[in-house]
Coordinates of C-alpha atoms and ligand atoms in Angstrom, one line a residue:
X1 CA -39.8 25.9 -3.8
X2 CA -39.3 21.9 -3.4
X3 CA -37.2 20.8 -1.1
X4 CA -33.5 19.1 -1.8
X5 CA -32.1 15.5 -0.5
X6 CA -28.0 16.5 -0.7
X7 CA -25.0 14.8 0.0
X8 CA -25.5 13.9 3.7
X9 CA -28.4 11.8 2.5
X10 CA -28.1 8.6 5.4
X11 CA -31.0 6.4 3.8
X12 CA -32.7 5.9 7.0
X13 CA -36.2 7.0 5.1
X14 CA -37.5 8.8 7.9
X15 CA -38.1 11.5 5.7
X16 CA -40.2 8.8 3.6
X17 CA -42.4 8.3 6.5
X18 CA -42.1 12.1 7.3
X19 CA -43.4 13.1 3.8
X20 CA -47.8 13.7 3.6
X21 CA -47.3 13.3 -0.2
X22 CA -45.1 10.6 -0.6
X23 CA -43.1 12.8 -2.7
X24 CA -39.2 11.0 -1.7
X25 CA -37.9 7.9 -3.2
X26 CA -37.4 4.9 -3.2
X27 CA -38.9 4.4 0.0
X28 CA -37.9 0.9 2.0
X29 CA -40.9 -1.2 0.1
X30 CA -39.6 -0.6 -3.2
X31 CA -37.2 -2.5 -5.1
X32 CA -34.6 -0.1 -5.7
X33 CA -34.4 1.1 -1.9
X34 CA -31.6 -1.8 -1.6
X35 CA -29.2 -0.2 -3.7
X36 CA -29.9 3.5 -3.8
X37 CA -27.1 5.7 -3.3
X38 CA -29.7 8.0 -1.8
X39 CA -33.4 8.9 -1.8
X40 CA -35.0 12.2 -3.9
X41 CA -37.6 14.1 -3.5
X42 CA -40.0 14.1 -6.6
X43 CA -40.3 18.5 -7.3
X44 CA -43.2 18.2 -8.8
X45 CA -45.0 16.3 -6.1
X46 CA -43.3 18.0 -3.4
X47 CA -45.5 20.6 -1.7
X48 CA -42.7 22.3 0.3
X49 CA -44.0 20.9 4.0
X50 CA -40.9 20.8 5.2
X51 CA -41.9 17.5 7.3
X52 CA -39.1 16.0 5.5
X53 CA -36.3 18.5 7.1
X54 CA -37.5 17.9 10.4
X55 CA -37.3 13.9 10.2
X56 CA -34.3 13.9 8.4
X57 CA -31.3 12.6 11.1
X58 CA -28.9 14.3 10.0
X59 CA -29.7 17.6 7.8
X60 CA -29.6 16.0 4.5
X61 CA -32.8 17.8 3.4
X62 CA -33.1 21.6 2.7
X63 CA -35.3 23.6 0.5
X64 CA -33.7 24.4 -3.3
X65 CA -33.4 28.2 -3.0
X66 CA -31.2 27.6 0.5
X67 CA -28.2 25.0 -0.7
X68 CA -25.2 25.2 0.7
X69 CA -22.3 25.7 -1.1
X70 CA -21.5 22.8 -3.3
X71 CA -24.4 21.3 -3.1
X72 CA -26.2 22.7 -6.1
X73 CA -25.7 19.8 -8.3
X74 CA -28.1 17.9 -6.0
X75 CA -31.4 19.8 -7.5
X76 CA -31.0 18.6 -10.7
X77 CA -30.4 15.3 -9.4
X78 CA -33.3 15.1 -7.4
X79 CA -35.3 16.0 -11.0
X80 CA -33.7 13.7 -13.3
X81 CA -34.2 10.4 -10.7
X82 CA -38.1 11.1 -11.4
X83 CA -38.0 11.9 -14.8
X84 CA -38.2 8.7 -16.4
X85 CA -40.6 8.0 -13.8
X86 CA -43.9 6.1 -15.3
X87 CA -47.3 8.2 -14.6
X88 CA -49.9 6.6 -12.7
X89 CA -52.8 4.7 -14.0
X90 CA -55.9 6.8 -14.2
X91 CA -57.8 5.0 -11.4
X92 CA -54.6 5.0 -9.5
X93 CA -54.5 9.0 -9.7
X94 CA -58.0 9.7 -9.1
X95 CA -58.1 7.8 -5.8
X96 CA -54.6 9.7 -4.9
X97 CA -56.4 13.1 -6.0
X98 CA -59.6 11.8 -3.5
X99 CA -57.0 11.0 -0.5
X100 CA -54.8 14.3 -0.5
X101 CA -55.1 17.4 -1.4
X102 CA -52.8 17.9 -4.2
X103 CA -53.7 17.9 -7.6
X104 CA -50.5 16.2 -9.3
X105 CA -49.0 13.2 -7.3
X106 CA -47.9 10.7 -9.0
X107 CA -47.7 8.0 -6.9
X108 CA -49.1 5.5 -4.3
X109 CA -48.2 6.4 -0.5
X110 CA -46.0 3.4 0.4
X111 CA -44.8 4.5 3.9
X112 CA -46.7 1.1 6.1
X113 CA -48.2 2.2 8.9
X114 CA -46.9 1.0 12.3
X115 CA -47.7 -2.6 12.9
X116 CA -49.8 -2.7 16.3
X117 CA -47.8 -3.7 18.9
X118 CA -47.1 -7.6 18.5
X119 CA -46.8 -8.2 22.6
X120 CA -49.8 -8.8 24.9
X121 CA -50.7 -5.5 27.3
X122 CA -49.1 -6.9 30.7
X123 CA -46.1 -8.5 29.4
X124 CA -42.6 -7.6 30.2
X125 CA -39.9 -8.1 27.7
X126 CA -35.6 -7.4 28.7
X127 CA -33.7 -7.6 25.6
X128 CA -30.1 -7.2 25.6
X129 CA -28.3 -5.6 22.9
X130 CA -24.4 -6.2 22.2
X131 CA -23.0 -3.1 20.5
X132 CA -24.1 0.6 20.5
X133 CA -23.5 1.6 16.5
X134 CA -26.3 2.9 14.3
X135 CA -27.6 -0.6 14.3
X136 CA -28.5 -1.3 17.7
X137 CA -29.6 2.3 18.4
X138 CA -32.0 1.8 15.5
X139 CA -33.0 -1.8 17.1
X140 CA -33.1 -0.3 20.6
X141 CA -35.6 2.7 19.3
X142 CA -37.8 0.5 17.1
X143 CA -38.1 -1.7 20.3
X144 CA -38.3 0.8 22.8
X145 CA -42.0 1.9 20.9
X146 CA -43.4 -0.7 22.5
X147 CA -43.9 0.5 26.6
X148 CA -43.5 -3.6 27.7
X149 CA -39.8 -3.6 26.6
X150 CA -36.5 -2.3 28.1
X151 CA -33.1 -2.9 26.6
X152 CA -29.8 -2.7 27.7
X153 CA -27.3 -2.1 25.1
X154 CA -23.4 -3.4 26.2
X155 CA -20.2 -1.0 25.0
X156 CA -17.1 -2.5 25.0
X157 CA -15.4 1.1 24.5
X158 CA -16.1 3.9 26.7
X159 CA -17.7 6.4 24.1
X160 CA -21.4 5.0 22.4
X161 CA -22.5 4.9 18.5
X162 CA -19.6 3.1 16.8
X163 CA -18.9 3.9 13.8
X164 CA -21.2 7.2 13.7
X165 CA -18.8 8.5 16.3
X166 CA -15.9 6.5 15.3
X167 CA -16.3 5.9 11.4
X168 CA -17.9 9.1 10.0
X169 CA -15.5 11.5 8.9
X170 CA -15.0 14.7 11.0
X171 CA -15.8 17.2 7.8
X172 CA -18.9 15.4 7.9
X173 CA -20.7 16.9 10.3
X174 CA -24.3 16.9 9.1
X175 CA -23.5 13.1 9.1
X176 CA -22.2 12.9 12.5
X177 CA -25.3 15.2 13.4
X178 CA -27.0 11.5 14.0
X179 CA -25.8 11.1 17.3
X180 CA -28.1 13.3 18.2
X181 CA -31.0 11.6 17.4
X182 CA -29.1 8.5 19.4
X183 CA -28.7 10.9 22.0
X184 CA -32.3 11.4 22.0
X185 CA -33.3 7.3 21.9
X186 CA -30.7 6.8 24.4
X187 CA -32.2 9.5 27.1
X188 CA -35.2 6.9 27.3
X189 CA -35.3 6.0 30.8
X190 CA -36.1 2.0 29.4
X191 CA -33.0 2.2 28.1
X192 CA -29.4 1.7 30.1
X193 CA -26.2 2.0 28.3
X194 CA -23.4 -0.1 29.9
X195 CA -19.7 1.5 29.0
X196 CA -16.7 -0.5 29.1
X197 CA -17.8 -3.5 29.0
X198 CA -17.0 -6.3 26.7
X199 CA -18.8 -9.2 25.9
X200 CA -15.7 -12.3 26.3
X201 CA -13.7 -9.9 28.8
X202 CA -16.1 -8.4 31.2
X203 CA -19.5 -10.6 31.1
X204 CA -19.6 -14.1 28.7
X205 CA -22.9 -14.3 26.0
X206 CA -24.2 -17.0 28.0
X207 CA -24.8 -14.6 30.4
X208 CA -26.0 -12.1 28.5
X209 CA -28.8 -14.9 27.4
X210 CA -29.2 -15.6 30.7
X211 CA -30.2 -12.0 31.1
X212 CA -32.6 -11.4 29.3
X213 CA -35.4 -12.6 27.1
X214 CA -33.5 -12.0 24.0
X215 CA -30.1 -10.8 22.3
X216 CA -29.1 -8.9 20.0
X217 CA -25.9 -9.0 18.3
X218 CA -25.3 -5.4 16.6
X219 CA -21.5 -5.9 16.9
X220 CA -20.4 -4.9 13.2
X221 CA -17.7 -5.6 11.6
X222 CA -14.9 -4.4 13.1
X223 CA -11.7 -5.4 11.2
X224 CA -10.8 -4.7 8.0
X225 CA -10.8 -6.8 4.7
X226 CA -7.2 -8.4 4.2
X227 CA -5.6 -7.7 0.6
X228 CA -3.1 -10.4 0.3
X229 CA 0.4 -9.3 -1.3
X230 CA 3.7 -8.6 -0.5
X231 CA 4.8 -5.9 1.6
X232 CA 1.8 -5.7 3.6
X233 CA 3.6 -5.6 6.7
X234 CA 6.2 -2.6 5.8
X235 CA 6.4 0.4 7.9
X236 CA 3.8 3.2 6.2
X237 CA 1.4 0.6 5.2
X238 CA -1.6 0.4 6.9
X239 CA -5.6 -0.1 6.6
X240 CA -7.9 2.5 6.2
X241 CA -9.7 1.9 9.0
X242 CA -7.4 1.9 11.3
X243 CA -6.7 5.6 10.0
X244 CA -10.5 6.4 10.3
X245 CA -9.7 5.5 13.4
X246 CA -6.9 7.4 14.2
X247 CA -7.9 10.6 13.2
X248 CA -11.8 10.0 15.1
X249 CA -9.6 9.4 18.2
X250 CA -10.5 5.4 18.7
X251 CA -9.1 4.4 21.4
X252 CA -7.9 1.3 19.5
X253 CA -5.9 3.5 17.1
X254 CA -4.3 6.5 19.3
X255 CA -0.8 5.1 18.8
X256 CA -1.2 4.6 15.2
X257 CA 2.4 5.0 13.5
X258 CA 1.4 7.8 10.8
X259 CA 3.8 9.0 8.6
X260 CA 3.9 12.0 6.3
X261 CA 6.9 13.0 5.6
X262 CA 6.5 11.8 1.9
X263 CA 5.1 13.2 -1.0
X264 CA 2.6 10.5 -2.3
X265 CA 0.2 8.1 -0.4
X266 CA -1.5 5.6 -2.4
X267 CA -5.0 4.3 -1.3
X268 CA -6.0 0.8 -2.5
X269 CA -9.8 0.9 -3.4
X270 CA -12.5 3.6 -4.0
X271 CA -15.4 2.8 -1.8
X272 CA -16.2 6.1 0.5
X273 CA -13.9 5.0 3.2
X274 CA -11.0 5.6 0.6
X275 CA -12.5 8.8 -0.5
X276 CA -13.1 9.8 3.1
X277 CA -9.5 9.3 3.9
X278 CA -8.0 11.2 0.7
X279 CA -9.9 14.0 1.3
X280 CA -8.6 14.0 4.9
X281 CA -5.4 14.0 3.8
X282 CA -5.3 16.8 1.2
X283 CA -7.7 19.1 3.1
X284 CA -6.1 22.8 4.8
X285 CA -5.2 21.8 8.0
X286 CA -7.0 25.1 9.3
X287 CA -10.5 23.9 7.9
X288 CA -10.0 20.8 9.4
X289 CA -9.8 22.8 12.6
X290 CA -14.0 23.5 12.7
X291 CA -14.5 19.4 12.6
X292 CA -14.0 16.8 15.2
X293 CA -10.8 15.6 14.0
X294 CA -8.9 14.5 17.0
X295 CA -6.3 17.2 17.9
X296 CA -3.0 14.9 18.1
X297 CA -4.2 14.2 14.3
X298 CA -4.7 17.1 13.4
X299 CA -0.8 18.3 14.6
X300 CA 0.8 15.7 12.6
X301 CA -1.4 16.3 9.4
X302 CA -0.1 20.0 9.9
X303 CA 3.3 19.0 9.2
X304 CA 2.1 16.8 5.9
X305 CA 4.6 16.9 3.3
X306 CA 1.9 14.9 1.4
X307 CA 1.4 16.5 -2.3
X308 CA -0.3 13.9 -4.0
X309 CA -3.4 11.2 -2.7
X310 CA -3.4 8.7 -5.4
X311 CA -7.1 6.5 -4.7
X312 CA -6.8 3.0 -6.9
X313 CA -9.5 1.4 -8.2
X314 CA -9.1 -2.2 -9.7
X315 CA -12.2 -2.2 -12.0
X316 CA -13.6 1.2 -14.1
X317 CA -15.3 4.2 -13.5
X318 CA -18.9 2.5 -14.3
X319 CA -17.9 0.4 -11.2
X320 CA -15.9 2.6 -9.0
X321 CA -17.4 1.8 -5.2
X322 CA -17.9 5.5 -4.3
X323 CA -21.1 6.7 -4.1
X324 CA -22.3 9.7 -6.5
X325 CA -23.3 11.4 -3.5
X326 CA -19.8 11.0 -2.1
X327 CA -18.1 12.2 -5.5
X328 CA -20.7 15.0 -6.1
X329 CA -19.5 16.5 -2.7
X330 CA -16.0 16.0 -3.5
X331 CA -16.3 17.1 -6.6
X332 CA -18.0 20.4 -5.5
X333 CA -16.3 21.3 -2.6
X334 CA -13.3 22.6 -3.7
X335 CA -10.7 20.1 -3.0
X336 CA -8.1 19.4 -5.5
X337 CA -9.4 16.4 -7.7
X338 CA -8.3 14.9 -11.0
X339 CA -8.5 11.8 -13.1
X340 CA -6.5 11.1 -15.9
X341 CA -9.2 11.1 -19.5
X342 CA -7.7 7.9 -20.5
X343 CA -9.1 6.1 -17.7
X344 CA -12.6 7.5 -18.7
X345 CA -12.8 6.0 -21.7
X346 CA -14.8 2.2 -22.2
X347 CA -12.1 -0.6 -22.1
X348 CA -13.4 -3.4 -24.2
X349 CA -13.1 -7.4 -23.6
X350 CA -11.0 -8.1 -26.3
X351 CA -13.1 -11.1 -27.1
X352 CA -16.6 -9.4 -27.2
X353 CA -18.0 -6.2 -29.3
X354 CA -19.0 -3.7 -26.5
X355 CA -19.4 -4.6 -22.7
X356 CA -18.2 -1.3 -20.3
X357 CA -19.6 0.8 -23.6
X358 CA -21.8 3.6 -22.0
X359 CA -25.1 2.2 -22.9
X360 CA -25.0 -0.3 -20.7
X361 CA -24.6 2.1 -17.4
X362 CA -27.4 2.3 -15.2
X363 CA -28.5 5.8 -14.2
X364 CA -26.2 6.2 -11.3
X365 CA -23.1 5.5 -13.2
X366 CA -24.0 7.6 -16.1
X367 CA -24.0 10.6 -13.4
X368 CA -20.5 9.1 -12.0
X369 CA -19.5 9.3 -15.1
X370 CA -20.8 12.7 -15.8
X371 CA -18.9 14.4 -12.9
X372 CA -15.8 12.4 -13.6
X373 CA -15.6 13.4 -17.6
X374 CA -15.8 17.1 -15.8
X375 CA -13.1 16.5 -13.2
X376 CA -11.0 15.3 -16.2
X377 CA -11.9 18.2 -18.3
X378 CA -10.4 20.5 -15.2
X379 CA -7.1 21.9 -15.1
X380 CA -4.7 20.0 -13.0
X381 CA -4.4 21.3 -10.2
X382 CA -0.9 22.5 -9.0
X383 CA -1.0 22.4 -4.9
X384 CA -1.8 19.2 -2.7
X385 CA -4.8 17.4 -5.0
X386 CA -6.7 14.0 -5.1
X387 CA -5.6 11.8 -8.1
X388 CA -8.4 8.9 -9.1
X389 CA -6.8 6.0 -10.8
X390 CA -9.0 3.2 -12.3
X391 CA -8.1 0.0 -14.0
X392 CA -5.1 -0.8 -11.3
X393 CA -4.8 -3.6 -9.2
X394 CA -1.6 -3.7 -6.2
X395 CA 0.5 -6.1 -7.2
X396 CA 3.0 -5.5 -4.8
X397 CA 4.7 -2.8 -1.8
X398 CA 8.2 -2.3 -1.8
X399 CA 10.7 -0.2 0.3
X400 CA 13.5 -1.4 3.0
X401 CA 11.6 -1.2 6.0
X402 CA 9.2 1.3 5.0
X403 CA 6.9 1.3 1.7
X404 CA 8.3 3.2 -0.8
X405 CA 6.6 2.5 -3.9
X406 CA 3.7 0.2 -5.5
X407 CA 3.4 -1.6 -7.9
X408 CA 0.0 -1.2 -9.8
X409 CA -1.0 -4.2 -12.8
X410 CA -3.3 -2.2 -15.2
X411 CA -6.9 -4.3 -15.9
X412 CA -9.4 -4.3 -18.4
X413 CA -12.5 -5.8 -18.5
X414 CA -12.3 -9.6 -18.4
X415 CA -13.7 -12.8 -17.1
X416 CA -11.8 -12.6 -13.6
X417 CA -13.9 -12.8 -10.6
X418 CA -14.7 -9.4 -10.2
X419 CA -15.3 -8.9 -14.6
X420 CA -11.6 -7.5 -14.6
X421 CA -8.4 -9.3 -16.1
X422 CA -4.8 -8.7 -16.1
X423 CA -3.9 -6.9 -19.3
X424 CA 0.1 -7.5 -18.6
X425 CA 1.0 -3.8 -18.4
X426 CA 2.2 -2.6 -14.9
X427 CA 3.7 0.4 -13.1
X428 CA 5.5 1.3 -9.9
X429 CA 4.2 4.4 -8.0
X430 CA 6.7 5.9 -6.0
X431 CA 4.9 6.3 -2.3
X432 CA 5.8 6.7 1.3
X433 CA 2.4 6.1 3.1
X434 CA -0.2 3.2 2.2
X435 CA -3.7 2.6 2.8
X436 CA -5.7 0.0 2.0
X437 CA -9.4 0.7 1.8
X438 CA -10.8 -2.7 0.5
X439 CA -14.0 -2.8 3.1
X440 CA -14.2 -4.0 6.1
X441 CA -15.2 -7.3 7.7
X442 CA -17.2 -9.4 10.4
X443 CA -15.3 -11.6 12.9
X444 CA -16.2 -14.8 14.3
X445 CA -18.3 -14.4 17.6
X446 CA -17.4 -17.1 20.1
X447 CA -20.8 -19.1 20.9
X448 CA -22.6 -18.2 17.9
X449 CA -22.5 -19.4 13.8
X450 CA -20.4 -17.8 11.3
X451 CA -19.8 -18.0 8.1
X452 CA -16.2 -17.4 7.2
X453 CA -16.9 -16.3 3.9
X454 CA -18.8 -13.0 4.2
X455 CA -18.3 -12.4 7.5
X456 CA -21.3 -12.9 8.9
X457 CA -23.4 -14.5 11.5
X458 CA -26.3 -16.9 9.0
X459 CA -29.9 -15.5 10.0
X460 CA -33.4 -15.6 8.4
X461 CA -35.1 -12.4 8.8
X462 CA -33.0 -11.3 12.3
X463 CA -32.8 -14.5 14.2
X464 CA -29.6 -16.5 14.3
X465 CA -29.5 -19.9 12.7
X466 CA -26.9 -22.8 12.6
X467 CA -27.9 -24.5 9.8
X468 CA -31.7 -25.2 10.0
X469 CA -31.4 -24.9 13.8
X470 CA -32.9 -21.9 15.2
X471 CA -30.7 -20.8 17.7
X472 CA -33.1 -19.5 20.1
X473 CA -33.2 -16.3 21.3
X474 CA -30.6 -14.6 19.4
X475 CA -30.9 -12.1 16.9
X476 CA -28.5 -10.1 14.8
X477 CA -28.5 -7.0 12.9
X478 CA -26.0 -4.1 10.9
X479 CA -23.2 -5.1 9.4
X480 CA -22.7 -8.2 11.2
X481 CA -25.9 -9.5 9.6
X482 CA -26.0 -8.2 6.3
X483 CA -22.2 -7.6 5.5
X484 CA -20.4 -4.3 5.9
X485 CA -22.5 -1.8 3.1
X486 CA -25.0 0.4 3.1
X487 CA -25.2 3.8 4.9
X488 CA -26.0 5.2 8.5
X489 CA -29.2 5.1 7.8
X490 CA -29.8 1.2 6.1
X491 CA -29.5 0.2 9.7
X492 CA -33.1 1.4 10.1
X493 CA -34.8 -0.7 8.0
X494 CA -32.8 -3.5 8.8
X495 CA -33.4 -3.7 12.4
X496 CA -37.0 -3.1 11.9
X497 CA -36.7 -6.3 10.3
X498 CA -34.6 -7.7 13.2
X499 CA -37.2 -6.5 16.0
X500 CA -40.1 -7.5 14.1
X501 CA -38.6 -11.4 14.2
X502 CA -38.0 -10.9 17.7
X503 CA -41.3 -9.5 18.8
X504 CA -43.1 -12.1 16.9
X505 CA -41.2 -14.8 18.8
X506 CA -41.8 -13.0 21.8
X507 CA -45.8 -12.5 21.2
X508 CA -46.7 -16.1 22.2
X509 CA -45.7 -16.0 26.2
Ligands
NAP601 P1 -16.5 -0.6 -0.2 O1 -17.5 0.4 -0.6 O2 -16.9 -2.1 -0.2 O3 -15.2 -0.4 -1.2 C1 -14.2 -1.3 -1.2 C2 -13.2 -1.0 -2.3 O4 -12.1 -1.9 -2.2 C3 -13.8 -1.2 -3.7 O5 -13.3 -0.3 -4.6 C4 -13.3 -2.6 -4.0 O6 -13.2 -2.9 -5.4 C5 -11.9 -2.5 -3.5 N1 -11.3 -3.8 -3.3 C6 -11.7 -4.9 -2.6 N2 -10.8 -5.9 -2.6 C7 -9.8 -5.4 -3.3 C8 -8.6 -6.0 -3.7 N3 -8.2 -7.2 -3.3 N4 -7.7 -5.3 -4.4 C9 -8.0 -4.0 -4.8 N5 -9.2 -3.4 -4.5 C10 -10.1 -4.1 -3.7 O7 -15.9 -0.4 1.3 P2 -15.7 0.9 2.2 O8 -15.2 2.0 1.4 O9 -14.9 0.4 3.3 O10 -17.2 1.3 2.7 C11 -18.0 0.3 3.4 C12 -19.4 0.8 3.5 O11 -19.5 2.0 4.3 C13 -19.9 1.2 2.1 O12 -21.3 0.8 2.0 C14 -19.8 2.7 2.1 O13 -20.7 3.3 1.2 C15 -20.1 3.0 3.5 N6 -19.6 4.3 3.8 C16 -20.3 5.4 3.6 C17 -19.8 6.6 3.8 C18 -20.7 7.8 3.4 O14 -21.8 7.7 3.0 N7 -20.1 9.0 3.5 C19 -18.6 6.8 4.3 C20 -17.8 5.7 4.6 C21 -18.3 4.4 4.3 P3 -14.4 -3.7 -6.2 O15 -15.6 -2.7 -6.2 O16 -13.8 -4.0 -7.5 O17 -14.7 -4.9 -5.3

């Protein structure tokens, strides 16, 4: 029975690493880790080990004939990533066949090995590390194999993790299962956590530097992406994240105005973040009760008079930001969902013969589409139910005071920026409550480089640059390195990369 990558899938690859047949793609050297949407396993390579399911962070794996409820869409997903998949050279399967003892793999073990340790046997090394999300608990464990170094990671809030703590959503629990694996790097006795305590408030970066033999900044990006039109600043609009927040009781968002004593909300975008909150939003109250929604959310989503979640997406369903894991589970899980079949269908350019036509979708977006061609096909359902809207752009929120409708401009594909253009058609939306989901973003760091327009501090590989400068002894890595994408997991690989740079510069004393 082979085993299963589902919906939790976090893209840290352990299971890669984990695996004695390198039977799960793509792992971290390939070219198509960088934008999975999550890794398989290969079934007719995997030998049912189950190494995988005890690397796996967060309970993402499980063997085919035990999948939970909803999930069994994931097996044939699994099989059709591999089945285009090229077969090996002859030369490069016999040598396979010699190495392990399994008469069918198909492919080259790519997990590296572990570097040896880059620092000289007597050396001490103190690295500081700003932040305590997945990123610097990745950084701190990858640095923390080597027995010369001790870290001390700085919290500004009074909890650890970030966004694992405070981002994932409380339904999500496999997800949220990570902390314990930070739980587990963080019981290292190398390794002191310092709560409450703010880098600019309680302790400056220059004396952070001063410290220790080198910094890094895992600090994220902690506000959200600004959509500028009107109405942003009426009562019942609000971002995403701040509602993420709210309901994962941030201490940041506890006194968060929310309002629902309206029928419709409207969420602006269609990344996870704005399916995350949707599904919040429409879910029974009393299921929500097993999670770790924060209670004071929880009584005011018990007196929701929400009916309808309406998630906007400016561009098409080819290009719609969720992630087919993300809609497989939503899809599956028996929350109310539909999409109107008219916003399925390929809109042309008018000026060319077929762009947004379906043979142009890569495999991914050929399974989005998939599931959302059998969402539309559903009856609508009656009760409290998801609506996905493509094609719309916010043109405006209105209301006296309080939102109380938006106005959507209808796209096509186009020559704008982001391939979309106006096609002149719009519509107001009666709604009461607002939330943008349009990403979130990096701020500025006093002391170190940034570059305004993505939000991020400029590196090479890990270590902080100011134009060609080096600036020395600064690292960075998650979001506030690479931009805010990726999953829990992405954060391993990249501050691998991060702690490699560092321990090199390190090597020479
Ligand atoms: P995201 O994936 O970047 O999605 C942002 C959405 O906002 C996109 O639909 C984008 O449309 C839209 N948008 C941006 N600017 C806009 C504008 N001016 N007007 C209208 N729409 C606009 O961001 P996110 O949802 O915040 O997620 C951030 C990262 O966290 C992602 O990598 C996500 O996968 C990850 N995450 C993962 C999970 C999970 O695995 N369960 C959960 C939450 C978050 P365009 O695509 O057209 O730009």
């Amino acid at each position: 029975m082979p085993h299963v990558v589902t919906q939790a899938c976090c893209g840290d690859a352990s299971c890669v690493f984990a695996c004695p047949v390198n039977c799960i793609h793509p792992t971290p050297d390939e070219p198509d880790f960088a934008t999975a949407e999550m890794l398989y396993v290969d079934p007719s390579t995997c030998v049912d080990c189950g190494a995988c399911v005890s690397a796996c962070p967060v309970g993402a794996i499980v063997p085919d004939h035990r999948l939970p409820a909803g999930q069994e869409r994931f097996v044939d997903l699994n099989a059709r990533h591999y089945a285009a998949a090229e077969a090996p050279s002859t030369s490069d399967a016999a040598s396979m066949a010699a190495r392990f003892p399994v008469d069918h793999v198909l492919r080259l073990p790519l997990a590296p090995a572990a570097p040896p340790s880059a620092l000289r046997a007597g050396t001490s090394v103190d690295v500081g590390i700003v932040g305590s999300g997945p990123s610097a608990m990745y950084a701190a464990d990858e640095l923390l194999r080597h027995p010369q170094v001790s870290v001390t990671i700085y919290e500004r809030l009074d909890r650890p993790f970030g966004l694992a703590r405070f981002g994932v959503a409380p339904d999500h629990l496999s997800t949220r299962s990570v902390m314990r694996l930070f739980d587990e790097i963080a019981r290292d006795a190398r390794l002191r956590i310092l709560l409450n305590t703010e880098i600019g408030r309680d302790i400056t970066l220059d004396e952070v530097r001063r410290r220790h033999d080198a910094v890094i900044w895992a600090g994220g990006a902690p506000t959200d992406r600004p959509i500028e039109i009107p109405g942003t600043g009426l009562g019942g609009v609000a971002s995403a994240t701040s509602f993420v927040g709210w309901y994962n009781d941030h201490p940041d968002f506890a006194d968060l105005d929310v309002d629902l004593s309206t029928d419709r909300a409207v969420v602006i975008g269609n990344g996870n973040v704005a399916l995350d909150v949707a599904r919040i939003l429409v879910t029974d109250p009393g299921e929500l009760v097993a999670t770790t929604i924060a209670p004071r959310a929880l009584e005011v989503l018990r007196r929701s008079e929400i009916e309808e979640v309406v998630v906007v997406g400016r561009r098409g369903p080819a290009d719609a930001a969720f992630t087919l894991p993300e809609l497989v589970g939503l899809a599956d899980s028996g929350v109310p969902i539909t999409v109107d079949e008219a916003d399925l269908a390929p809109v042309l350019h008018p000026d060319s013969e077929s762009p947004g036509a379906p043979g142009v979708l890569d495999d991914t977006s050929r399974a989005k589409n998939a599931v959302l061609q059998e969402i539309a096909a559903r009856r609508t359902p009656s009760g409290r139910r998801i609506r996905l809207a493509f094609w719309e752009s916010p043109a405006e929120f209105t209301g006296t005071g309080r939102v109380s409708s938006v106005t959507l401009r209808r796209n096509r594909i186009g020559d704008g920026p982001t391939g979309i253009e106006e096609t002149g058609q719009h519509r107001d939306l009666p709604a009461g409550l607002v939330l943008t989901a349009v990403g979130y973003r990096g701020v500025a760091v006093p002391g170190l480089p940034f570059d305004a327009a993505t939000g991020t501090v400029p590196h090479r590989t890990g270590r902080v640059v100011d134009g060609d400068a080096p600036v020395r002894g600064v690292y960075v890595t998650g979001w506030i390195k690479r931009g805010p994408s990726g999953f829990i997991g992405t954060n391993k690989s990249d501050s691998a990369e991060t702690v490699a740079a560092l321990l090199e510069d390190l090597s020479g004393r």
